[in-house]
Short mmCIF file of C-alpha atoms in Angstrom, two decimals:
data_model
loop_
_atom_site.label_atom_id
_atom_site.label_comp_id
_atom_site.label_asym_id
_atom_site.label_seq_id
_atom_site.Cartn_x
_atom_site.Cartn_y
_atom_site.Cartn_z
CA MET I 1 145.94 40.97 123.97
CA HIS I 2 146.80 42.89 120.80
CA HIS I 3 147.48 40.86 117.64
CA PHE I 4 148.98 42.38 114.48
CA SER I 5 148.93 40.74 111.06
CA THR I 6 152.39 40.06 109.64
CA SER I 7 151.08 40.18 106.05
CA PHE I 8 149.01 42.87 104.37
CA ASN I 9 145.78 42.02 102.54
CA ILE I 10 143.52 44.89 101.53
CA ASP I 11 140.43 42.70 102.10
CA GLN I 12 141.35 41.79 105.68
CA PRO I 13 141.81 43.71 108.95
CA THR I 14 145.35 44.10 110.23
CA HIS I 15 144.92 43.99 113.98
CA LEU I 16 142.73 42.53 116.69
CA LEU I 17 142.46 43.78 120.27
CA TYR I 18 141.05 41.13 122.58
CA GLN I 19 139.86 42.33 125.98
CA PRO I 20 138.95 39.25 128.06
CA ALA I 21 136.77 39.83 131.09
CA LEU I 22 138.54 39.52 134.42
CA ASN I 23 135.34 38.02 135.82
CA ARG I 24 134.33 34.82 134.01
CA HIS I 25 130.67 35.79 134.33
CA TYR I 26 131.22 38.91 132.21
CA PRO I 27 131.30 38.90 128.38
CA ASN I 28 134.49 39.60 126.42
CA ILE I 29 135.06 42.58 124.13
CA VAL I 30 136.93 42.49 120.81
CA GLU I 31 138.04 45.35 118.54
CA ILE I 32 139.20 44.81 114.95
CA GLY I 33 140.74 47.47 112.72
CA ASP I 34 142.91 48.35 109.73
CA PRO I 35 145.48 51.01 108.72
CA TRP I 36 142.68 53.36 107.59
CA GLN I 37 141.41 53.65 111.16
CA ARG I 38 138.20 51.75 110.47
CA TYR I 39 137.17 49.76 113.51
CA GLY I 40 134.54 47.26 114.53
CA SER I 41 133.78 46.09 118.04
CA GLY I 42 131.87 43.14 119.43
CA ILE I 43 130.79 41.83 122.80
CA GLY I 44 129.86 38.32 123.91
CA ARG I 45 131.15 34.99 125.09
CA GLY I 46 133.28 32.57 123.10
CA THR I 47 133.69 33.51 119.45
CA SER I 48 130.52 35.62 119.27
CA ALA I 49 132.42 38.81 120.20
CA THR I 50 134.92 38.25 117.40
CA ARG I 51 132.18 37.56 114.84
CA CYS I 52 130.32 40.72 115.84
CA ALA I 53 133.49 42.82 115.69
CA LEU I 54 134.44 41.42 112.30
CA GLY I 55 130.96 42.12 110.93
CA GLU I 56 130.97 45.70 112.17
CA PHE I 57 134.47 46.23 110.82
CA TYR I 58 133.50 45.09 107.31
CA GLU I 59 130.29 47.12 107.45
CA ARG I 60 131.99 50.35 108.40
CA ARG I 61 134.89 49.93 106.02
CA HIS I 62 132.54 49.31 103.10
CA PHE I 63 130.37 52.36 103.71
CA TYR I 64 133.40 54.55 104.32
CA MET I 65 135.53 53.35 101.42
CA GLU I 66 133.83 51.02 98.96
CA VAL I 67 130.47 52.43 97.82
CA ALA I 68 130.72 52.73 94.03
CA THR I 69 128.93 55.11 91.67
CA SER I 70 127.35 54.36 88.31
CA GLY I 71 127.41 57.75 86.64
CA MET I 72 125.70 61.10 87.16
CA ALA I 73 122.14 62.28 86.64
CA ARG I 74 119.42 64.51 88.02
CA ILE I 75 117.17 62.93 90.64
CA GLU I 76 114.18 62.97 88.29
CA ASP I 77 116.13 61.13 85.59
CA THR I 78 116.22 57.87 87.55
CA LEU I 79 113.31 58.09 89.99
CA THR I 80 109.53 58.51 89.86
CA PRO I 81 107.94 61.96 90.36
CA GLN I 82 106.90 61.02 93.92
CA GLU I 83 110.39 59.73 94.78
CA THR I 84 111.91 62.86 93.25
CA ASP I 85 109.63 65.04 95.36
CA ASP I 86 110.54 63.09 98.52
CA PHE I 87 114.27 63.54 97.98
CA THR I 88 113.85 67.18 97.01
CA LYS I 89 111.95 67.95 100.23
CA ALA I 90 114.59 66.14 102.29
CA PHE I 91 117.59 67.78 100.61
CA LYS I 92 116.06 71.24 101.08
CA GLN I 93 116.34 70.59 104.81
CA THR I 94 119.69 68.80 104.87
CA LYS I 95 121.71 70.93 102.47
CA ASN I 96 124.51 73.17 103.68
CA ALA I 97 122.97 76.48 104.78
CA THR I 98 125.87 78.47 103.31
CA GLN I 99 125.12 77.06 99.85
CA SER I 100 121.74 78.72 99.31
CA ASP I 101 122.25 78.88 95.56
CA LEU I 102 122.37 75.11 95.14
CA SER I 103 119.67 73.83 92.82
CA ILE I 104 118.45 70.38 93.80
CA THR I 105 116.31 69.85 90.72
CA THR I 106 118.99 70.68 88.13
CA HIS I 107 122.04 69.26 89.89
CA HIS I 108 123.56 66.06 88.50
CA PHE I 109 124.22 63.75 91.46
CA ARG I 110 126.54 60.79 91.43
CA LYS I 111 124.24 57.77 91.48
CA THR I 112 124.36 54.24 92.91
CA THR I 113 122.09 51.30 92.11
CA ALA I 114 119.50 50.42 94.76
CA LEU I 115 116.25 48.46 95.11
CA ARG I 116 112.85 49.89 95.95
CA LEU I 117 111.55 48.32 99.16
CA ILE I 118 108.00 48.28 97.86
CA ASP I 119 108.64 45.88 94.96
CA TYR I 120 112.43 45.28 94.83
CA SER I 121 112.61 46.99 91.43
CA GLU I 122 115.99 48.45 90.50
CA CYS I 123 116.65 52.19 90.41
CA GLU I 124 119.44 54.69 91.09
CA ILE I 125 119.67 57.01 94.08
CA PRO I 126 122.22 59.69 95.06
CA THR I 127 125.47 58.06 96.25
CA VAL I 128 125.81 60.77 98.89
CA CYS I 129 122.98 59.07 100.82
CA LEU I 130 125.08 55.91 101.13
CA SER I 131 128.78 56.75 101.25
CA ILE I 132 129.97 58.15 104.58
CA ASN I 133 133.32 59.33 103.24
CA PRO I 134 132.93 62.66 101.37
CA THR I 135 135.96 62.02 99.16
CA GLY I 136 135.10 62.21 95.47
CA LEU I 137 131.52 63.41 95.88
CA ASN I 138 132.48 67.09 95.62
CA ILE I 139 129.44 69.38 95.48
CA ASP I 140 127.05 66.51 96.31
CA ASN I 141 128.28 66.73 99.90
CA ASN I 142 126.68 70.15 100.25
CA PHE I 143 123.24 68.62 99.73
CA PHE I 144 123.73 65.96 102.42
CA PRO I 145 126.75 66.89 104.59
CA VAL I 146 125.94 64.75 107.67
CA ARG I 147 126.09 60.97 107.19
CA ASP I 148 126.44 57.92 109.40
CA THR I 149 125.94 54.15 109.50
CA CYS I 150 122.26 54.36 110.46
CA GLY I 151 120.41 51.54 108.69
CA CYS I 152 123.59 49.68 107.72
CA SER I 153 124.10 45.93 108.05
CA PHE I 154 126.57 43.17 107.18
CA HIS I 155 126.01 39.42 107.17
CA TRP I 156 126.71 36.17 105.38
CA ASP I 157 122.97 35.51 104.86
CA LEU I 158 120.93 37.62 102.43
CA GLU I 159 117.63 37.68 104.33
CA THR I 160 119.42 38.35 107.62
CA VAL I 161 121.36 41.31 106.23
CA ILE I 162 118.21 43.00 104.86
CA THR I 163 116.31 42.34 108.08
CA GLY I 164 119.22 43.77 110.05
CA ALA I 165 119.27 46.97 108.00
CA LEU I 166 115.53 47.53 108.49
CA LYS I 167 115.73 46.83 112.23
CA GLU I 168 118.74 49.12 112.66
CA SER I 169 116.98 51.91 110.79
CA LEU I 170 113.73 51.58 112.74
CA GLU I 171 115.32 51.49 116.18
CA ARG I 172 117.14 54.72 115.33
CA GLN I 173 113.81 56.29 114.33
CA PHE I 174 112.34 55.23 117.67
CA LEU I 175 115.35 56.72 119.46
CA LEU I 176 114.98 60.11 117.78
CA ARG I 177 111.23 60.14 118.40
CA TYR I 178 111.88 59.55 122.12
CA TRP I 179 114.59 62.22 122.29
CA LEU I 180 112.62 64.87 120.41
CA THR I 181 109.29 64.36 122.18
CA LYS I 182 110.28 63.06 125.66
CA GLU I 183 107.71 60.31 125.13
CA ILE I 184 108.25 56.66 126.00
CA THR I 185 106.00 53.65 125.71
CA ARG I 186 106.72 52.57 129.30
CA GLN I 187 109.50 52.43 131.88
CA HIS I 188 110.71 48.99 132.85
CA ASN I 189 111.10 48.17 136.52
CA ILE I 190 114.69 47.20 137.39
CA SER I 191 113.48 44.15 139.29
CA LEU I 192 111.70 42.98 136.14
CA CYS I 193 114.86 43.56 134.10
CA LYS I 194 116.88 41.46 136.54
CA ALA I 195 114.33 38.65 136.32
CA LEU I 196 114.33 38.73 132.52
CA LEU I 197 118.15 38.61 132.45
CA THR I 198 118.46 35.56 134.70
CA GLY I 199 121.13 33.31 133.19
CA SER I 200 122.21 35.93 130.67
CA PRO I 201 125.78 37.33 130.53
CA ALA I 202 124.13 40.73 130.92
CA ALA I 203 122.83 39.91 134.41
CA PRO I 204 126.14 40.42 136.31
CA LEU I 205 126.76 43.57 134.29
CA LEU I 206 123.49 45.06 135.50
CA ASP I 207 124.39 44.29 139.12
CA ALA I 208 127.85 45.83 138.73
CA LEU I 209 126.49 49.02 137.17
CA LEU I 210 123.77 49.38 139.81
CA ALA I 211 126.40 49.10 142.53
CA GLU I 212 128.14 52.15 141.09
CA GLY I 213 125.27 54.31 139.82
CA SER I 214 121.70 54.42 138.55
CA ILE I 215 120.02 52.73 135.59
CA SER I 216 116.81 53.60 133.77
CA VAL I 217 115.30 51.30 131.16
CA PHE I 218 112.69 52.64 128.74
CA ASP I 219 110.55 50.90 126.17
CA ILE I 220 110.60 53.27 123.19
CA THR I 221 108.90 50.96 120.70
CA ASP I 222 106.56 52.48 118.14
CA SER I 223 103.37 50.39 118.42
CA ALA I 224 102.96 50.48 114.65
CA TYR I 225 105.88 48.07 114.32
CA PRO I 226 106.62 44.57 115.61
CA GLY I 227 109.06 43.65 118.34
CA HIS I 228 110.35 45.60 121.34
CA CYS I 229 112.96 48.37 121.50
CA ALA I 230 114.67 48.96 124.85
CA LEU I 231 116.83 51.94 125.77
CA MET I 232 119.05 51.54 128.83
CA LEU I 233 120.69 54.61 130.38
CA TYR I 234 123.36 54.70 133.10
CA GLY I 235 124.29 57.63 135.28
CA ALA I 236 126.65 58.08 138.23
CA GLU I 237 127.32 61.32 140.10
CA HIS I 238 129.69 60.39 142.92
CA THR I 239 131.90 57.65 141.56
CA THR I 240 135.54 56.69 141.36
CA GLN I 241 134.94 55.55 137.78
CA HIS I 242 135.56 57.76 134.74
CA VAL I 243 132.07 57.03 133.45
CA HIS I 244 129.22 59.31 134.51
CA TYR I 245 126.85 58.60 131.61
CA CYS I 246 126.51 55.95 128.95
CA ALA I 247 123.74 54.26 126.98
CA GLY I 248 122.76 51.11 125.13
CA MET I 249 119.84 50.11 122.95
CA GLY I 250 118.41 46.82 121.74
CA TYR I 251 115.63 45.83 119.35
CA GLY I 252 114.38 42.28 119.77
CA SER I 253 111.43 40.01 119.22
CA ASP I 254 110.58 40.07 122.94
CA VAL I 255 111.19 42.34 125.93
CA GLY I 256 113.89 40.12 127.43
CA SER I 257 116.06 39.93 124.32
CA ALA I 258 115.73 43.70 123.76
CA ILE I 259 116.84 44.49 127.32
CA GLU I 260 119.71 42.01 127.07
CA LYS I 261 121.00 43.63 123.87
CA ALA I 262 120.67 47.08 125.42
CA ALA I 263 122.62 46.01 128.52
CA LEU I 264 125.44 44.48 126.46
CA GLU I 265 125.71 47.58 124.27
CA LEU I 266 125.74 49.80 127.36
CA TRP I 267 128.62 47.73 128.77
CA GLN I 268 130.51 48.23 125.51
CA THR I 269 130.16 52.00 125.74
CA PHE I 270 131.02 51.93 129.46
CA ARG I 271 134.22 49.98 128.79
CA PHE I 272 135.17 52.28 125.91
CA ILE I 273 134.75 55.48 127.93
CA ARG I 274 136.62 54.02 130.91
CA ASP I 275 139.51 52.66 128.84
CA PHE I 276 139.76 55.89 126.86
CA HIS I 277 140.33 57.90 130.02
CA LEU I 278 142.58 55.29 131.61
CA THR I 279 144.95 55.59 128.66
CA ALA I 280 144.98 59.39 129.10
CA ARG I 281 143.91 60.09 125.55
CA CYS I 282 142.67 63.55 124.59
CA ILE I 283 138.98 63.89 123.70
CA GLU I 284 139.73 66.72 121.29
CA ASP I 285 141.73 64.29 119.14
CA ILE I 286 138.60 62.27 118.29
CA GLU I 287 137.77 62.82 114.63
CA ASP I 288 134.37 61.15 114.44
CA PRO I 289 131.78 63.87 115.32
CA TYR I 290 129.29 61.37 116.74
CA LEU I 291 131.82 59.77 119.07
CA LEU I 292 133.17 63.18 120.07
CA HIS I 293 129.67 64.38 120.99
CA PHE I 294 128.99 61.23 123.01
CA MET I 295 132.26 61.58 124.92
CA LEU I 296 131.46 65.21 125.73
CA CYS I 297 128.09 64.02 127.10
CA ASN I 298 129.86 61.94 129.78
CA LYS I 299 128.23 63.89 132.61
CA PHE I 300 125.66 62.99 135.23
CA THR I 301 123.59 65.96 134.06
CA THR I 302 123.15 64.17 130.72
CA TYR I 303 121.59 61.24 132.53
CA LEU I 304 119.25 63.55 134.41
CA GLU I 305 118.21 65.31 131.21
CA ALA I 306 117.61 62.03 129.38
CA THR I 307 115.57 60.46 132.19
CA SER I 308 113.64 63.42 133.62
CA GLY I 309 110.35 64.81 132.38
CA ASN I 310 109.51 61.88 130.14
CA THR I 311 105.85 61.12 129.56
CA ILE I 312 104.04 57.94 128.59
CA ALA I 313 102.84 58.03 124.98
CA THR I 314 99.10 58.09 124.41
CA SER I 315 97.77 54.60 124.96
CA LEU I 316 96.97 52.75 121.77
CA PRO I 317 95.31 49.37 121.34
CA THR I 318 97.93 46.66 121.79
CA PRO I 319 98.50 45.07 118.37
CA PRO I 320 98.58 41.30 118.09
CA PRO I 321 102.06 39.75 118.36
CA ARG I 322 103.93 39.93 115.08
CA PRO I 323 107.21 38.17 114.25
CA LEU I 324 110.25 40.40 113.89
CA SER I 325 110.93 39.10 110.39
CA LEU I 326 111.87 40.60 107.05
CA GLU I 327 108.39 40.37 105.58
CA THR I 328 106.67 41.71 108.70
CA LEU I 329 109.04 44.68 108.94
CA ARG I 330 108.77 45.37 105.22
CA LYS I 331 104.97 45.15 105.30
CA ASN I 332 104.66 47.53 108.24
CA ILE I 333 107.09 50.06 106.77
CA ILE I 334 105.15 50.11 103.50
CA GLN I 335 101.77 50.31 105.25
CA ASN I 336 102.98 53.37 107.16
CA ASN I 337 104.24 55.06 103.96
CA LEU I 338 107.87 55.02 105.07
CA ASP I 339 109.12 52.91 102.18
CA GLY I 340 112.45 53.78 100.67
CA PHE I 341 115.44 52.04 99.14
CA LEU I 342 117.72 49.11 99.86
CA TYR I 343 121.36 49.38 98.85
CA LEU I 344 122.59 45.81 98.54
CA GLN I 345 126.05 44.59 97.61
CA GLN I 346 127.48 41.10 97.42
CA LYS I 347 131.16 40.30 97.79
CA THR I 348 133.15 37.10 97.59
CA SER I 349 136.36 36.64 99.55
CA GLU I 350 138.24 33.36 99.95
CA LYS I 351 135.22 31.47 98.54
CA THR I 352 132.88 33.04 101.11
CA ILE I 353 129.93 35.18 100.01
CA TYR I 354 128.77 38.00 102.22
CA PHE I 355 126.47 41.00 101.86
CA TYR I 356 126.29 44.68 102.72
CA CYS I 357 122.98 46.46 103.05
CA LYS I 358 121.68 49.92 103.96
CA TYR I 359 118.11 51.12 104.18
CA ILE I 360 117.61 54.77 103.29
CA SER I 361 114.40 56.73 102.90
CA PRO I 362 113.71 60.48 102.65
CA ARG I 363 110.41 59.73 104.42
CA ILE I 364 112.25 59.10 107.71
CA PHE I 365 115.16 60.76 109.54
CA MET I 366 118.07 60.20 107.17
CA HIS I 367 120.78 60.39 109.85
CA MET I 368 121.07 60.63 113.63
CA ASN I 369 122.29 64.18 114.28
CA ASN I 370 118.95 65.83 114.98
CA ALA I 371 120.70 69.15 115.75
CA THR I 372 122.04 69.93 112.29
CA SER I 373 121.37 69.40 108.58
CA ILE I 374 118.58 66.88 109.14
CA ASN I 375 115.23 66.40 107.44
CA LEU I 376 113.33 67.06 110.65
CA HIS I 377 110.05 67.29 108.75
CA ASN I 378 109.29 63.97 107.12
CA ALA I 379 106.50 61.40 106.86
CA TYR I 380 107.51 59.67 110.11
CA SER I 381 107.95 62.83 112.21
CA GLY I 382 104.64 64.10 110.87
CA THR I 383 102.88 61.74 113.27
CA PHE I 384 104.40 63.53 116.30
CA SER I 385 105.66 66.91 115.01
CA SER I 386 103.38 68.85 117.38
CA LYS I 387 105.08 67.14 120.35
CA ILE I 388 108.69 67.95 119.41
CA ASN I 389 110.51 69.76 122.23
CA PRO I 390 112.37 72.83 120.84
CA ASN I 391 115.27 72.46 123.28
CA ARG I 392 115.75 68.78 122.46
CA SER I 393 115.72 69.48 118.71
CA LYS I 394 118.71 71.80 119.15
CA THR I 395 120.78 69.22 121.01
CA MET I 396 121.99 66.03 119.38
CA VAL I 397 120.73 62.84 121.01
CA PRO I 398 123.43 61.63 123.44
CA PHE I 399 123.97 58.21 121.93
CA PRO I 400 127.11 56.66 120.41
#
């Protein structure tokens, strides 16, 4: 079902694509978009899919189109010497290689107000670290040309939106660590996954995918942080389906919730790839470089590369259980010297208050394309830099 709005409101999406599951045991998928080609998608039962899609739509539209600036200044004019040094080291790695004459220390960047994670004090950081759309940032784009929604969040609750941004940022760090080093914390047995998903809408999805291909589920959690991060990979060589590889990831307070989120996200990517090919669309027409790369990775060989040769990370003492909460995440990030900045914006629409948030830090990977213009050498990667696989570092992680 495809619904179009008959009236135009710049604050609201203009169309909704509802894809109900043909099997009542499967979750539904919803896509919401606007005339500027900004889309959000959600998966779930009842209204949960619509809420997720609406949240993702608002999140992406904001970071593509609505991040405001508050003037121009050098990095050192608004940040401490240590913060200036952190950004300088990162930008030296991310800047456009053809612009070797760019001076990071003397350049006046467009700035946006943010909060320091360590004490919530206000400061200003380069807007180019927040806004995905390059329009209006001119030369700033040459310092940080590759941007994405890593660490972004949207919600109607303030604490939830900040927690979501930190979780989203950390799980992406775990993903890149796995991809670059071929190290995992453990591999989950499929029988265990099935048992943990009993009664979940993800359970029938797992059975359907296993009937068509293979599934590998890895725990890629960094033991220095609370919760569990699950990566689920699907591969099929001889299949009548259009999907030969797809992936999903989930970060939850326990193993079961993490695997469930990963399975649901994998089903979203599976449905997208399948529907894309069923409608005979051309891959080369995809403008988003991340999505284009993921679609080009739709090969069984990608699954083999992602699941073969992985090693179990060096065993560390199991930390005591810690809640996956804002304060616990914040405390662990600060303790591990990965603190950075929270961009936080509040908006009111039709008497409803909601928030946008993004966590950014030059002490971690600042975006997800590990193959180009990335700060590969940072405080987080320093803990495993000797284990980075040269071939993996040249190929972008195959994840949507």
